[in-house]
């Protein structure tokens, strides 16, 4: 960690794929500019790099092409490309023979860990960033730098001073209103770790809420892993709907679409969401839908249905009775509420987008908002701030309202990180230290 006197150029909060991609862009920026060093550091609360580890189900596949890796769309010659990784692992010919654009999530995770190894000295793990604040002793006048406060696993805090912060803390798990988590009521984001810790013999009735990719993957997993169990899928829709990844629709994730969205009108932005929300939210990949339907059909043929789809239904409340979970299920078809008793309830009920306000604390008043109360963001992902705050606060995520559908996804991280790196380096002033 830095001494108190040093001011870094950039501190990254979180070290998931977005900030890893930024680290790659900064390194490549430095070498392209013949080594003019940029002082940057990242802080990550997990003990090591982990990309949604609790959803690394063995059969789960990526939802984007392997070419949308950490770097290729920005720099096809990057040494951090997925192809470079395959080459180094000795798997490039086999990958090509496999003729699949979409690796498993497990393989992509291995790729991320491979890339992360190049930045081990830039990341501090096991520390949570708890806030961003005015530096102690800062005089009057515009703030050129801020302090990022970090807390380690012993609860001890320290602060790092920086001229720019890149907040990339990821999606926030969302439970249905009125349903809290406990040892038998989980969110999908905690699934695998908890599932592995359970005695499978005690899981005979399982319910999974939601009609998105997480829900469908978990239903398939528990159905396959627990052949003795009954699995109920509680769906707000009339069955799972397909994630549109056809070529025209997929263009909404192109780098060019970011400009179309950012510089578009309110009407055009609304049209992006109205027509293309089904590329990502509350939708499921074709292959998983078909796999689930096949299982249900095979059960029917065998006369032993144990996969049940509760359509047009929402989970409203739960009550614990010993080891049992009683779910109140509201049927949208009949407007009736009925009880469903299970041994385990998994809420694959989605995520809220990242909001930096909590971390910004008192500094948030210097970050300007639009008429709907959302943060204003420059095209280069820098928060628009009042003149009192001249330090750069950049967002990777949480910019759906300004930059569009790809904001919380991997699709555009190579290009976005390059744009942020260009902006950070371009706006950089000469190095200083505090006296
Ligand atoms: P991400 O959430 O990955 O990383 C944020 C990091 O910040 C985490 O490591 C977290 O621990 C850390 N952090 C948070 N708060 C902190 C704090 N206060 N201090 C320190 N560290 C902190 N998208 C896509 O395009 N294709 C895909 O295939 C998938 N697949 C997929 C699977 C699953 C199961 C989910 C839930 C989501 C996806 N996504 C996806 C979308 C997903 O948002 C995307 O893959 C990336 O995780 C985005 O990377 P980020 O680095 O922005 O966030
Ligand atoms: P999601 O797409 O937001 O789906 C959440 C689902 O839960 C929605 O169908 C929602 O319906 C439903 N829901 C919420 N509250 C409910 C309630 N009380 N009762 C019944 N249903 C309820 O979330 P997700 O599936 O976790 O996907 C999030 C992101 O992760 C997406 O980008 C997805 O592509 C990604 N992902 C990727 C993979 C992979 O790469 N293999 C795997 C999993 C997830 P309403 O919208 O009607 O509320």
XYZ file of C-alpha atoms and ligand atoms in Angstrom:
536
model
C 0.000 0.000 0.000
C 1.170 3.596 -0.666
C 2.670 5.889 1.883
C 0.414 8.711 2.996
C 2.560 11.295 1.228
C 2.303 9.828 -2.242
C -0.483 10.732 -4.653
C -1.361 8.024 -7.137
C -2.667 8.828 -10.595
C -5.439 6.239 -10.449
C -7.077 4.048 -7.825
C -9.453 1.359 -9.062
C -12.186 0.198 -6.700
C -12.882 -3.489 -7.346
C -10.886 -5.823 -9.544
C -13.354 -7.719 -11.657
C -13.117 -8.010 -15.447
C -13.764 -4.266 -15.998
C -10.874 -2.980 -13.927
C -8.669 -5.877 -15.040
C -9.321 -4.721 -18.584
C -8.414 -1.179 -17.506
C -5.132 -2.451 -16.040
C -4.363 -4.053 -19.412
C -5.221 -0.823 -21.246
C -3.045 1.257 -18.912
C -0.102 -1.097 -19.303
C -0.431 -1.031 -23.079
C -0.851 2.745 -22.999
C 2.412 3.047 -21.099
C 4.358 0.867 -23.480
C 2.899 2.663 -26.513
C 4.045 5.964 -24.999
C 7.565 4.576 -24.424
C 7.194 3.900 -20.762
C 5.978 7.157 -19.208
C 4.773 5.569 -15.955
C 1.278 5.928 -14.574
C 0.963 5.252 -10.835
C -2.091 3.053 -10.364
C -3.391 0.554 -7.836
C -6.524 -1.536 -7.424
C -8.332 -2.666 -4.276
C -10.482 -5.776 -4.254
C -12.497 -7.182 -1.368
C -12.362 -10.831 -2.436
C -9.279 -12.840 -1.396
C -8.381 -13.378 -5.076
C -9.837 -12.669 -8.471
C -13.307 -14.174 -8.703
C -15.828 -13.625 -11.487
C -19.270 -14.646 -10.159
C -17.687 -17.802 -8.716
C -20.935 -18.995 -7.173
C -22.434 -19.315 -10.640
C -19.528 -21.203 -12.201
C -21.799 -24.136 -12.941
C -19.958 -26.808 -14.890
C -22.097 -26.519 -18.032
C -22.593 -22.742 -18.024
C -21.384 -21.020 -21.154
C -20.357 -17.468 -21.915
C -22.999 -15.194 -23.343
C -20.582 -13.351 -25.587
C -18.026 -14.350 -28.147
C -14.515 -15.175 -26.879
C -13.317 -12.285 -29.081
C -15.006 -9.866 -26.672
C -12.207 -10.467 -24.208
C -10.256 -7.985 -22.081
C -8.431 -6.383 -24.989
C -9.074 -7.579 -28.553
C -11.686 -5.018 -29.630
C -9.315 -2.235 -28.541
C -6.035 -3.873 -29.518
C -6.257 -7.061 -31.577
C -2.498 -7.562 -31.093
C -2.703 -7.476 -27.291
C -0.745 -10.107 -25.398
C -3.787 -10.344 -23.075
C -6.212 -11.584 -25.719
C -8.148 -14.824 -25.311
C -6.273 -16.188 -28.323
C -2.957 -15.433 -26.606
C -4.216 -17.289 -23.567
C -5.233 -20.317 -25.638
C -1.875 -20.267 -27.382
C 0.011 -20.169 -24.081
C -2.121 -22.985 -22.662
C -1.432 -25.074 -25.808
C -5.141 -25.330 -26.673
C -5.495 -23.063 -29.694
C -5.878 -25.846 -32.305
C -8.373 -27.746 -30.145
C -10.348 -24.603 -29.456
C -10.644 -23.983 -33.187
C -11.556 -27.619 -33.847
C -14.326 -27.258 -31.289
C -15.894 -24.545 -33.522
C -17.654 -22.703 -30.721
C -17.600 -18.929 -30.252
C -18.823 -19.306 -26.673
C -16.409 -20.873 -24.166
C -17.603 -22.193 -20.840
C -17.630 -19.714 -17.976
C -15.059 -21.952 -16.281
C -12.642 -21.553 -19.183
C -13.214 -17.796 -19.322
C -12.539 -17.631 -15.591
C -9.256 -19.417 -16.147
C -8.456 -16.854 -18.854
C -9.191 -13.982 -16.435
C -6.914 -15.528 -13.811
C -4.195 -15.967 -16.419
C -4.439 -12.289 -17.370
C -4.624 -11.182 -13.735
C -1.258 -12.821 -13.020
C 0.356 -9.973 -14.978
C -0.932 -7.412 -12.464
C -0.460 -9.149 -9.120
C 1.751 -6.300 -7.854
C -0.921 -3.705 -8.688
C -3.798 -5.259 -6.740
C -4.410 -5.527 -3.017
C -6.916 -8.283 -2.223
C -8.942 -8.844 0.932
C -9.589 -5.132 1.382
C -12.892 -3.362 1.049
C -13.091 0.224 -0.071
C -15.429 1.842 2.432
C -15.467 5.403 1.158
C -13.960 8.202 -0.869
C -13.381 11.434 1.035
C -11.807 14.861 1.133
C -8.145 14.416 2.133
C -7.358 15.200 5.741
C -5.976 18.717 5.959
C -7.044 19.702 2.434
C -7.286 23.470 2.257
C -10.037 25.543 0.645
C -10.331 25.559 -3.138
C -11.035 22.851 -5.662
C -10.105 19.309 -4.711
C -7.468 17.958 -7.090
C -7.219 14.644 -5.258
C -9.228 12.525 -2.840
C -8.582 9.820 -0.279
C -9.828 6.308 -0.865
C -10.440 4.575 2.457
C -9.830 0.838 2.630
C -10.557 -1.651 5.401
C -8.690 -4.941 5.728
C -9.998 -8.239 7.091
C -8.895 -7.321 10.650
C -11.061 -4.216 10.459
C -8.124 -1.834 10.233
C -8.502 1.107 7.889
C -6.020 3.163 5.930
C -6.280 5.749 3.178
C -4.679 6.177 -0.213
C -4.535 9.504 -1.985
C -5.228 9.701 -5.701
C -6.040 12.119 -8.498
C -8.558 9.754 -10.097
C -10.807 6.948 -8.946
C -12.345 4.319 -11.203
C -15.320 2.756 -9.452
C -16.094 -0.735 -10.739
C -17.851 -2.574 -7.969
C -20.245 -4.603 -10.118
C -23.877 -5.628 -9.870
C -25.695 -5.796 -6.534
C -27.808 -8.934 -5.824
C -31.539 -8.168 -5.545
C -33.993 -10.203 -3.432
C -37.749 -9.898 -3.897
C -39.246 -7.270 -1.608
C -40.365 -8.956 1.604
C -38.040 -11.969 1.271
C -34.831 -12.081 3.300
C -31.931 -14.482 2.940
C -31.118 -17.228 5.426
C -29.560 -20.705 5.460
C -32.390 -22.084 3.271
C -33.276 -18.974 1.289
C -30.475 -17.910 -1.016
C -29.824 -15.462 -3.808
C -28.365 -17.018 -6.966
C -25.124 -15.077 -6.380
C -24.351 -17.303 -3.371
C -25.559 -20.541 -4.942
C -22.581 -22.871 -5.473
C -20.768 -22.300 -2.203
C -23.926 -22.899 -0.195
C -25.130 -25.789 -2.358
C -21.828 -27.638 -1.922
C -22.054 -27.205 1.843
C -25.497 -28.876 2.029
C -26.178 -32.560 2.483
C -27.933 -33.404 -0.827
C -30.092 -36.026 0.881
C -31.802 -33.239 2.828
C -32.843 -31.463 -0.352
C -35.982 -33.144 -1.675
C -38.042 -30.133 -2.742
C -36.419 -27.101 -4.261
C -37.903 -23.930 -5.697
C -36.103 -21.506 -7.968
C -37.633 -18.081 -8.570
C -37.052 -16.098 -11.762
C -37.150 -16.383 -15.537
C -33.626 -15.204 -16.340
C -30.424 -17.024 -17.241
C -29.404 -17.541 -13.601
C -32.714 -19.183 -12.743
C -32.717 -21.505 -15.748
C -29.114 -22.590 -15.158
C -29.796 -23.313 -11.486
C -32.962 -25.281 -12.272
C -30.988 -27.422 -14.708
C -28.175 -27.882 -12.206
C -30.301 -28.954 -9.235
C -32.444 -31.183 -11.426
C -29.333 -33.002 -12.694
C -27.442 -33.078 -9.382
C -30.362 -34.231 -7.227
C -32.129 -37.077 -9.060
C -34.357 -37.710 -6.052
C -35.592 -34.107 -5.804
C -38.658 -32.270 -7.080
C -37.799 -28.926 -8.618
C -40.326 -26.092 -8.934
C -39.530 -23.161 -11.180
C -41.548 -20.094 -10.189
C -41.786 -17.981 -13.323
C -43.277 -14.503 -13.649
C -43.763 -15.267 -17.358
C -45.514 -18.043 -19.285
C -42.296 -20.069 -19.562
C -38.732 -18.982 -20.293
C -38.124 -16.565 -23.174
C -35.122 -16.607 -25.430
C -32.189 -14.180 -25.173
C -32.008 -12.479 -28.530
C -28.433 -12.825 -29.740
C -29.257 -12.726 -33.444
C -26.927 -10.577 -35.586
C -28.987 -7.388 -35.959
C -29.991 -7.266 -32.307
C -26.458 -8.028 -31.200
C -25.368 -4.731 -32.717
C -26.708 -2.980 -29.616
C -23.519 -4.141 -27.898
C -21.170 -2.786 -30.575
C -18.829 0.054 -29.604
C -20.644 2.275 -32.141
C -23.938 1.745 -30.313
C -22.470 3.473 -27.264
C -22.190 6.709 -29.259
C -25.670 6.240 -30.741
C -27.040 5.839 -27.243
C -24.999 8.546 -25.550
C -25.593 11.210 -28.188
C -29.143 10.072 -29.001
C -32.437 11.627 -27.968
C -34.605 10.498 -25.071
C -36.835 8.790 -27.622
C -33.999 6.890 -29.264
C -32.641 5.769 -25.890
C -36.094 4.600 -24.899
C -36.288 2.634 -28.157
C -33.042 0.825 -27.334
C -34.625 -0.446 -24.131
C -38.086 -1.117 -25.544
C -36.874 -3.190 -28.469
C -33.690 -4.746 -27.094
C -34.093 -5.356 -23.383
C -34.640 -8.982 -24.344
C -30.999 -9.276 -25.365
C -30.111 -9.476 -21.694
C -32.771 -9.183 -18.982
C -35.186 -11.899 -17.934
C -34.188 -14.063 -20.871
C -32.409 -17.374 -21.338
C -30.088 -18.890 -23.920
C -31.763 -21.155 -26.443
C -29.620 -24.160 -25.497
C -30.652 -24.017 -21.817
C -34.352 -23.588 -22.647
C -34.271 -26.622 -24.908
C -32.339 -28.680 -22.354
C -34.954 -27.927 -19.695
C -37.902 -28.650 -21.948
C -36.330 -31.953 -22.971
C -35.911 -32.987 -19.339
C -39.559 -32.138 -18.567
C -40.713 -34.029 -21.649
C -38.606 -37.114 -20.832
C -40.117 -37.104 -17.341
C -43.580 -37.006 -18.832
C -42.801 -39.980 -21.082
C -41.474 -41.867 -18.070
C -44.570 -40.898 -16.068
C -42.462 -39.407 -13.273
C -42.613 -35.654 -13.531
C -40.336 -33.979 -11.003
C -39.747 -30.704 -12.828
C -42.639 -28.334 -12.341
C -43.110 -24.945 -13.955
C -45.317 -22.557 -11.999
C -46.073 -20.014 -14.725
C -47.327 -16.454 -14.327
C -46.387 -16.472 -10.672
C -44.393 -14.335 -8.279
C -42.881 -15.277 -4.935
C -44.196 -12.783 -2.401
C -43.191 -13.912 1.058
C -41.532 -16.726 2.912
C -42.051 -18.192 6.324
C -39.614 -20.555 8.010
C -41.043 -23.606 9.784
C -38.049 -25.513 11.130
C -36.000 -26.618 8.132
C -38.929 -25.949 5.818
C -39.499 -22.834 3.780
C -43.118 -21.925 3.079
C -43.347 -19.686 0.026
C -46.423 -17.558 -0.684
C -46.820 -17.728 -4.440
C -49.058 -15.170 -6.088
C -50.642 -16.424 -9.297
C -50.987 -13.608 -11.803
C -53.518 -15.732 -13.685
C -55.993 -16.195 -10.821
C -54.831 -13.459 -8.429
C -54.826 -16.184 -5.755
C -51.988 -16.753 -3.289
C -51.036 -20.347 -2.482
C -48.358 -21.948 -0.313
C -45.474 -24.000 -1.604
C -43.354 -25.866 0.984
C -39.759 -26.615 0.076
C -36.398 -27.498 1.651
C -34.601 -24.799 -0.303
C -35.544 -21.614 -2.113
C -33.158 -19.968 -4.561
C -34.065 -16.448 -5.655
C -32.515 -15.904 -9.055
C -34.196 -12.539 -9.020
C -31.536 -10.414 -10.653
C -29.366 -7.507 -9.679
C -29.452 -3.759 -9.134
C -26.956 -1.706 -11.075
C -23.925 -0.184 -9.404
C -24.495 3.152 -7.662
C -21.356 5.026 -6.552
C -23.246 7.396 -4.201
C -22.603 5.294 -1.094
C -18.847 5.291 -1.631
C -18.800 8.981 -2.488
C -20.471 9.954 0.783
C -20.178 13.708 1.349
C -18.442 14.173 -2.013
C -21.583 13.072 -3.840
C -23.038 16.572 -3.540
C -20.341 17.700 -6.001
C -21.494 15.126 -8.572
C -24.189 16.609 -10.775
C -27.447 14.827 -11.496
C -29.963 14.937 -14.337
C -33.651 15.843 -14.071
C -34.439 12.277 -12.990
C -31.865 12.369 -10.213
C -29.321 10.133 -11.956
C -25.615 10.935 -12.068
C -24.523 12.882 -15.128
C -21.654 11.141 -16.866
C -19.306 12.382 -19.604
C -18.797 10.299 -22.738
C -15.437 9.193 -21.265
C -17.296 7.706 -18.243
C -16.185 10.541 -15.918
C -18.811 11.848 -13.518
C -19.772 15.447 -14.226
C -18.731 17.349 -11.122
C -19.026 20.891 -9.856
C -15.857 23.033 -9.969
C -15.109 22.169 -6.310
C -14.268 18.573 -7.278
C -11.579 18.425 -9.955
C -10.428 14.911 -9.146
C -11.709 12.434 -11.738
C -14.343 9.921 -10.682
C -14.901 7.377 -13.453
C -17.518 4.636 -13.611
C -17.233 1.159 -15.084
C -20.835 0.019 -14.694
C -23.840 1.976 -13.494
C -24.068 3.951 -16.743
C -27.074 2.282 -18.398
C -28.871 5.630 -18.436
C -26.053 7.384 -20.308
C -24.113 4.711 -22.214
C -26.700 1.990 -22.789
C -27.227 -1.721 -22.525
C -23.613 -2.890 -22.471
C -22.782 -0.893 -19.336
C -22.832 -3.796 -16.892
C -21.708 -6.436 -19.371
C -18.436 -7.665 -20.805
C -19.300 -6.816 -24.429
C -17.610 -3.463 -24.487
C -15.033 -3.595 -21.703
C -11.966 -3.585 -23.946
C -13.027 -0.427 -25.780
C -14.479 1.239 -22.685
C -11.301 0.625 -20.686
C -9.263 2.044 -23.557
C -11.421 5.172 -23.596
C -11.039 5.584 -19.835
C -7.278 5.010 -20.024
C -6.996 7.614 -22.820
C -8.984 10.080 -20.761
C -7.032 9.446 -17.551
C -3.669 9.714 -19.220
C -4.732 12.609 -21.428
C -5.951 14.702 -18.500
C -2.958 13.828 -16.326
C -0.982 16.631 -14.765
C 2.682 16.270 -13.788
C 3.382 14.080 -10.737
C 3.291 15.828 -7.363
C 3.672 14.869 -3.714
C 1.977 16.385 -0.730
C 4.160 18.301 1.607
P -17.782 -7.594 -11.287
O -18.980 -7.701 -10.427
O -17.367 -8.782 -12.040
O -16.542 -7.119 -10.399
C -16.664 -6.144 -9.400
C -15.619 -6.435 -8.330
O -15.615 -5.390 -7.373
C -15.900 -7.724 -7.584
O -14.774 -8.559 -7.660
C -16.210 -7.273 -6.159
O -15.747 -8.191 -5.174
C -15.437 -5.958 -6.088
N -15.969 -5.009 -5.111
C -17.254 -4.622 -4.955
N -17.344 -3.676 -3.997
C -16.087 -3.467 -3.528
C -15.537 -2.613 -2.552
N -16.313 -1.761 -1.851
N -14.207 -2.658 -2.318
C -13.414 -3.507 -3.027
N -13.889 -4.337 -3.976
C -15.199 -4.315 -4.233
N -21.872 -10.388 -19.054
C -21.463 -10.668 -20.309
O -21.274 -9.741 -21.108
N -21.269 -11.938 -20.714
C -21.431 -12.981 -19.868
O -21.228 -14.123 -20.250
C -21.853 -12.705 -18.533
N -22.024 -13.707 -17.644
C -22.486 -13.419 -16.377
C -22.736 -14.470 -15.487
C -23.283 -14.217 -14.249
C -23.582 -15.351 -13.321
C -23.581 -12.881 -13.868
C -24.200 -12.579 -12.548
C -23.310 -11.837 -14.736
C -22.757 -12.098 -15.994
N -22.496 -11.089 -16.883
C -22.065 -11.379 -18.155
C -22.646 -9.661 -16.458
C -21.502 -9.218 -15.497
O -21.832 -7.992 -14.950
C -20.156 -9.093 -16.179
O -19.812 -10.357 -16.639
C -18.966 -8.685 -15.309
O -18.984 -9.320 -14.063
C -18.771 -7.200 -15.177
O -17.488 -6.996 -14.638
P -17.201 -5.888 -13.528
O -15.746 -5.922 -13.271
O -17.795 -4.609 -13.976
O -18.029 -6.351 -12.261
P -32.461 -11.190 -14.580
O -32.232 -11.425 -16.016
O -32.663 -9.785 -14.129
O -33.701 -12.074 -14.155
C -34.314 -11.966 -12.873
C -35.654 -12.669 -12.968
O -36.257 -12.765 -11.672
C -36.652 -11.952 -13.855
O -37.327 -12.915 -14.640
C -37.607 -11.314 -12.853
O -38.884 -11.057 -13.381
C -37.637 -12.426 -11.830
N -38.194 -12.042 -10.537
C -37.801 -11.035 -9.731
N -38.551 -11.032 -8.599
C -39.429 -12.064 -8.714
C -40.443 -12.586 -7.887
N -40.713 -12.051 -6.689
N -41.147 -13.667 -8.309
C -40.872 -14.237 -9.511
N -39.900 -13.789 -10.346
C -39.197 -12.707 -9.946
O -31.256 -11.784 -13.665
P -30.210 -12.985 -13.950
O -30.886 -14.149 -14.541
O -29.446 -13.159 -12.688
O -29.249 -12.338 -15.053
C -28.463 -11.178 -14.695
C -27.297 -11.018 -15.657
O -26.400 -12.104 -15.497
C -27.711 -11.023 -17.131
O -26.840 -10.182 -17.815
C -27.439 -12.440 -17.548
O -27.203 -12.572 -18.906
C -26.188 -12.746 -16.734
N -25.965 -14.188 -16.527
C -25.122 -14.823 -17.373
C -24.870 -16.173 -17.224
C -23.893 -16.835 -18.158
O -23.060 -16.137 -18.716
N -23.940 -18.127 -18.364
C -25.477 -16.877 -16.194
C -26.342 -16.204 -15.342
C -26.577 -14.841 -15.511
P -39.375 -9.526 -13.528
O -38.377 -8.885 -14.431
O -40.743 -9.648 -14.076
O -39.318 -8.953 -12.125
